[in-house]
Tab-separated table of C-alpha atoms and ligand atoms in Angstrom:
chain	number	residue	atom	x	y	z
V	1	MET	CA	0.000	0.000	0.000
V	2	SER	CA	1.153	3.494	-0.785
V	3	GLN	CA	0.535	7.117	0.057
V	4	GLU	CA	-1.922	7.257	-2.836
V	5	ASN	CA	-4.052	4.530	-1.251
V	6	TRP	CA	-3.850	6.083	2.193
V	7	SER	CA	-5.028	9.437	0.830
V	8	ALA	CA	-7.848	7.811	-1.126
V	9	ILE	CA	-9.070	6.100	2.032
V	10	ASP	CA	-8.886	9.381	3.979
V	11	HIS	CA	-11.065	11.000	1.315
V	12	PHE	CA	-13.461	8.059	1.502
V	13	ILE	CA	-13.660	8.445	5.298
V	14	CYS	CA	-14.312	12.178	4.951
V	15	ASP	CA	-17.080	11.622	2.418
V	16	ALA	CA	-18.645	8.774	4.387
V	17	LEU	CA	-18.470	10.116	7.934
V	18	LEU	CA	-17.516	13.795	8.003
V	19	GLY	CA	-19.318	15.433	5.081
V	20	PRO	CA	-18.737	18.968	3.853
V	21	ASP	CA	-17.582	21.451	6.457
V	22	PRO	CA	-17.337	24.874	4.784
V	23	LEU	CA	-16.118	26.522	7.965
V	24	LEU	CA	-13.159	24.209	8.490
V	25	GLU	CA	-12.415	24.248	4.756
V	26	ALA	CA	-12.246	28.058	4.915
V	27	THR	CA	-10.039	27.757	7.990
V	28	LEU	CA	-7.540	25.654	6.062
V	29	ALA	CA	-7.751	27.803	2.925
V	30	ASP	CA	-7.018	30.994	4.888
V	31	THR	CA	-4.257	29.259	6.849
V	32	MET	CA	-2.522	28.292	3.601
V	33	ALA	CA	-3.184	31.719	2.039
V	34	ALA	CA	-1.449	33.308	5.033
V	35	GLY	CA	1.668	31.261	4.244
V	36	LEU	CA	1.443	28.773	7.111
V	37	ARG	CA	2.550	25.189	6.525
V	38	ALA	CA	-0.039	22.447	6.008
V	39	ILE	CA	0.930	20.573	9.163
V	40	ASN	CA	-2.507	20.596	10.775
V	41	VAL	CA	-4.118	17.302	11.715
V	42	ALA	CA	-6.113	15.648	8.928
V	43	PRO	CA	-9.919	16.038	9.061
V	44	PRO	CA	-10.605	12.496	10.355
V	45	GLN	CA	-8.033	13.120	13.083
V	46	GLY	CA	-9.580	16.464	13.970
V	47	LYS	CA	-12.942	14.805	14.386
V	48	PHE	CA	-11.271	12.053	16.406
V	49	LEU	CA	-9.961	14.736	18.785
V	50	MET	CA	-13.420	16.293	19.015
V	51	LEU	CA	-14.905	12.912	19.886
V	52	LEU	CA	-12.196	12.294	22.484
V	53	ALA	CA	-13.059	15.629	24.081
V	54	GLN	CA	-16.740	14.688	24.122
V	55	ILE	CA	-16.067	11.207	25.498
V	56	ALA	CA	-13.911	12.761	28.215
V	57	GLY	CA	-16.658	15.300	28.966
V	58	ALA	CA	-14.008	17.983	28.622
V	59	SER	CA	-14.819	21.522	29.634
V	60	ARG	CA	-11.201	22.666	29.919
V	61	ILE	CA	-8.856	21.800	27.057
V	62	LEU	CA	-5.201	22.737	26.607
V	63	GLU	CA	-3.460	22.677	23.241
V	64	ILE	CA	0.261	23.204	22.698
V	65	GLY	CA	0.837	24.320	19.081
V	66	THR	CA	-2.023	26.292	17.475
V	67	LEU	CA	-0.882	26.867	13.866
V	68	GLY	CA	-4.013	28.313	12.160
V	69	GLY	CA	-6.450	27.003	14.762
V	70	TYR	CA	-7.663	23.978	12.804
V	71	SER	CA	-7.379	21.346	15.562
V	72	ALA	CA	-8.387	23.975	18.139
V	73	ILE	CA	-11.681	24.570	16.332
V	74	TRP	CA	-12.396	20.834	16.144
V	75	MET	CA	-11.792	20.378	19.872
V	76	ALA	CA	-13.559	23.597	20.896
V	77	ARG	CA	-16.680	22.349	19.115
V	78	ALA	CA	-16.913	19.717	21.856
V	79	LEU	CA	-16.965	22.292	24.640
V	80	PRO	CA	-20.125	22.917	26.622
V	81	GLU	CA	-21.405	26.419	27.364
V	82	GLY	CA	-18.812	28.104	29.546
V	83	GLY	CA	-16.074	25.679	28.436
V	84	LYS	CA	-12.592	26.879	27.592
V	85	LEU	CA	-9.736	25.899	25.301
V	86	ILE	CA	-6.349	27.505	25.805
V	87	SER	CA	-3.933	27.118	22.897
V	88	LEU	CA	-0.254	28.023	23.088
V	89	GLU	CA	1.561	29.321	19.998
V	90	TYR	CA	5.076	30.664	19.508
V	91	GLU	CA	4.598	32.548	16.214
V	92	PRO	CA	2.550	35.780	16.549
V	93	HIS	CA	1.596	35.536	12.853
V	94	ASN	CA	0.190	32.025	13.319
V	95	ALA	CA	-1.694	33.135	16.418
V	96	ALA	CA	-3.240	36.058	14.491
V	97	VAL	CA	-4.364	33.759	11.669
V	98	ALA	CA	-5.792	31.333	14.229
V	99	ALA	CA	-7.628	34.101	16.085
V	100	LYS	CA	-9.398	35.122	12.859
V	101	ASN	CA	-10.359	31.533	12.110
V	102	VAL	CA	-11.641	31.020	15.652
V	103	GLU	CA	-13.641	34.246	15.463
V	104	ARG	CA	-15.306	33.184	12.201
V	105	ALA	CA	-16.120	29.830	13.789
V	106	GLY	CA	-18.035	31.682	16.510
V	107	LEU	CA	-15.723	30.285	19.167
V	108	ALA	CA	-13.905	33.443	20.250
V	109	ASP	CA	-15.514	33.344	23.697
V	110	LYS	CA	-14.280	29.775	24.282
V	111	VAL	CA	-10.798	29.822	22.752
V	112	GLU	CA	-7.880	31.766	24.165
V	113	ILE	CA	-4.580	31.829	22.279
V	114	LYS	CA	-1.483	32.616	24.309
V	115	VAL	CA	1.506	33.805	22.290
V	116	GLY	CA	5.001	32.810	23.361
V	117	ALA	CA	7.248	29.806	23.703
V	118	ALA	CA	5.137	27.139	25.375
V	119	ILE	CA	7.958	26.351	27.748
V	120	ASP	CA	7.489	29.916	29.101
V	121	THR	CA	3.688	30.144	28.970
V	122	LEU	CA	2.936	26.688	30.408
V	123	PRO	CA	4.256	27.520	33.900
V	124	THR	CA	1.878	30.521	34.032
V	125	LEU	CA	-1.177	28.252	33.685
V	126	GLN	CA	-3.124	27.250	36.765
V	127	GLY	CA	-5.838	24.731	37.478
V	128	THR	CA	-6.371	21.439	35.713
V	129	PHE	CA	-7.379	20.447	32.205
V	130	ASP	CA	-9.560	17.542	31.083
V	131	LEU	CA	-7.822	17.067	27.717
V	132	ILE	CA	-4.309	18.153	26.776
V	133	PHE	CA	-3.179	17.988	23.132
V	134	ILE	CA	0.578	18.265	22.599
V	135	ASP	CA	1.414	19.264	19.008
V	136	ALA	CA	4.225	21.866	18.976
V	137	ASP	CA	8.017	21.452	18.561
V	138	LYS	CA	8.777	17.774	19.006
V	139	ALA	CA	12.103	18.322	20.795
V	140	SER	CA	10.187	19.773	23.747
V	141	TYR	CA	7.593	17.010	24.126
V	142	PRO	CA	9.263	15.595	27.270
V	143	ALA	CA	9.118	19.028	28.920
V	144	TYR	CA	5.531	19.556	27.738
V	145	PHE	CA	4.535	16.198	29.178
V	146	GLU	CA	5.966	17.188	32.550
V	147	GLN	CA	3.835	20.353	32.482
V	148	ALA	CA	0.815	18.370	31.303
V	149	ILE	CA	1.129	16.166	34.380
V	150	ARG	CA	1.295	19.252	36.588
V	151	LEU	CA	-1.905	20.546	34.967
V	152	SER	CA	-3.755	17.240	35.229
V	153	ARG	CA	-6.155	15.528	37.634
V	154	PRO	CA	-7.083	11.857	37.772
V	155	GLY	CA	-8.861	11.145	34.484
V	156	THR	CA	-7.112	13.804	32.405
V	157	VAL	CA	-6.491	12.613	28.849
V	158	ILE	CA	-3.163	13.540	27.246
V	159	VAL	CA	-2.672	13.144	23.481
V	160	GLY	CA	0.681	13.607	21.762
V	161	ASP	CA	0.602	14.074	17.983
V	162	ASN	CA	3.204	12.924	15.457
V	163	THR	CA	4.671	10.162	17.571
V	164	VAL	CA	5.740	7.842	14.729
V	165	ARG	CA	7.133	10.353	12.226
V	166	GLY	CA	7.346	8.054	9.230
V	167	GLY	CA	9.023	5.444	11.424
V	168	ARG	CA	11.882	7.735	12.436
V	169	VAL	CA	10.987	7.243	16.104
V	170	LEU	CA	12.870	3.934	15.857
V	171	ASN	CA	16.052	5.506	14.484
V	172	PRO	CA	16.165	9.149	15.543
V	173	GLY	CA	19.716	9.685	14.200
V	174	ASP	CA	20.873	13.206	15.064
V	175	ASN	CA	17.527	14.939	14.455
V	176	ALA	CA	16.442	16.850	17.576
V	177	ASP	CA	12.735	16.481	16.810
V	178	ASP	CA	12.992	12.727	16.261
V	179	HIS	CA	14.945	12.464	19.517
V	180	GLY	CA	12.290	14.480	21.330
V	181	THR	CA	9.637	12.105	20.064
V	182	ARG	CA	11.646	9.108	21.206
V	183	ARG	CA	12.304	10.639	24.644
V	184	PHE	CA	8.594	11.412	24.918
V	185	TYR	CA	7.953	7.656	25.052
V	186	ASP	CA	10.670	7.309	27.691
V	187	VAL	CA	9.214	9.965	29.995
V	188	VAL	CA	5.670	8.664	29.566
V	189	ALA	CA	6.849	5.128	30.320
V	190	ALA	CA	8.681	6.346	33.420
V	191	GLU	CA	5.660	8.252	34.778
V	192	PRO	CA	3.818	5.947	37.191
V	193	ARG	CA	0.708	8.168	37.250
V	194	VAL	CA	-0.317	7.468	33.628
V	195	THR	CA	-1.614	4.544	31.595
V	196	ALA	CA	-0.499	4.947	27.991
V	197	THR	CA	-0.460	3.497	24.512
V	198	ALA	CA	0.334	4.710	21.017
V	199	ILE	CA	-1.491	4.114	17.749
V	200	GLN	CA	0.085	4.254	14.299
V	201	THR	CA	-1.870	6.102	11.620
V	202	VAL	CA	-1.732	6.448	7.842
V	203	GLY	CA	-3.652	8.906	5.686
V	204	THR	CA	-3.161	12.167	3.828
V	205	LYS	CA	-0.464	13.056	6.353
V	206	GLY	CA	1.579	9.958	5.612
V	207	TRP	CA	2.651	7.457	8.247
V	208	ASP	CA	2.488	8.828	11.775
V	209	GLY	CA	0.684	8.253	15.056
V	210	PHE	CA	-0.802	9.441	18.317
V	211	LEU	CA	0.333	8.693	21.844
V	212	LEU	CA	-2.590	8.505	24.251
V	213	ALA	CA	-2.226	8.655	28.020
V	214	ARG	CA	-4.709	8.796	30.875
V	215	VAL	CA	-3.708	10.203	34.228
V	216	GLU	CA	-4.733	7.754	36.941
V	217	ARG	CA	-3.784	9.583	40.140
Z	301	SAH	N1	-2.301	21.724	16.263
Z	301	SAH	C1	-2.254	22.318	14.927
Z	301	SAH	C2	-0.893	22.134	14.283
Z	301	SAH	C3	0.244	22.669	15.079
Z	301	SAH	S1	1.713	22.758	14.124
Z	301	SAH	C4	-3.313	21.654	14.065
Z	301	SAH	O1	-3.330	20.414	14.001
Z	301	SAH	O2	-4.114	22.354	13.441
Z	301	SAH	C5	2.868	23.194	15.359
Z	301	SAH	C6	2.739	24.626	15.849
Z	301	SAH	O3	3.568	24.718	17.001
Z	301	SAH	C7	3.240	25.670	14.860
Z	301	SAH	O4	2.268	26.676	14.674
Z	301	SAH	C8	4.478	26.251	15.525
Z	301	SAH	O5	4.675	27.635	15.302
Z	301	SAH	C9	4.170	25.991	16.997
Z	301	SAH	N2	5.366	25.974	17.839
Z	301	SAH	C10	6.611	25.572	17.510
Z	301	SAH	N3	7.447	25.702	18.539
Z	301	SAH	C11	6.708	26.195	19.566
Z	301	SAH	C12	6.990	26.557	20.905
Z	301	SAH	N4	8.237	26.450	21.401
Z	301	SAH	N5	5.982	27.032	21.663
Z	301	SAH	C13	4.734	27.136	21.179
Z	301	SAH	N6	4.407	26.814	19.930
Z	301	SAH	C14	5.378	26.363	19.116
Z	302	MG	MG1	0.790	17.499	14.558
């Protein structure tokens, strides 16, 4: 099987189970038009995150890595009245594009974008989150996981994106991002408070995966 097949199946899944979504399509179009890279989650993955948030009954969601707000909008759709999603983004330009997309989605009252390096903004956050989605610079995943634990309560769901990286997680070589991904598994495995697994994925985004952890205590 090849990338072509994986993409065809993703399109089949979108047609069968997602349907047209003009708002999210406009979000992606404007994100690309603003010069941002197409490294958002794929639509079936975005809906997967929304469902996870619903299953978890999440009313407080934390995202690390906003880009143009695509995954943030998916997850924020799961929020109840009064719910909140905080998304952390390093690039002011990305944050501005995301803010516009969030506004158009009618989610401005639920989504807050904090600009800055996540390693600096995370320590300023207080309280606990029900769902934490880690999707920024891969080299920092171990540090982000440590902060995610601090911001968790029993039952918090932690999702790490891009945890297979076309198989490079097995042989990180001298790439800092691949190493970060590999060390992410090490720190999760060494954390006695979580139960974790990882799932490989294929689709329009190639061969990658999610790491899923639940905080137990
Ligand atoms: N979650 C998004 C994609 C995020 S892409 C989606 O699926 O739609 C990764 C984002 O992380 C980029 O916008 C990048 O600018 C941001 N980023 C990179 N390093 C960062 C850092 N140190 N702190 C916060 N954000 C960072
Ligand atoms: Mg990602």
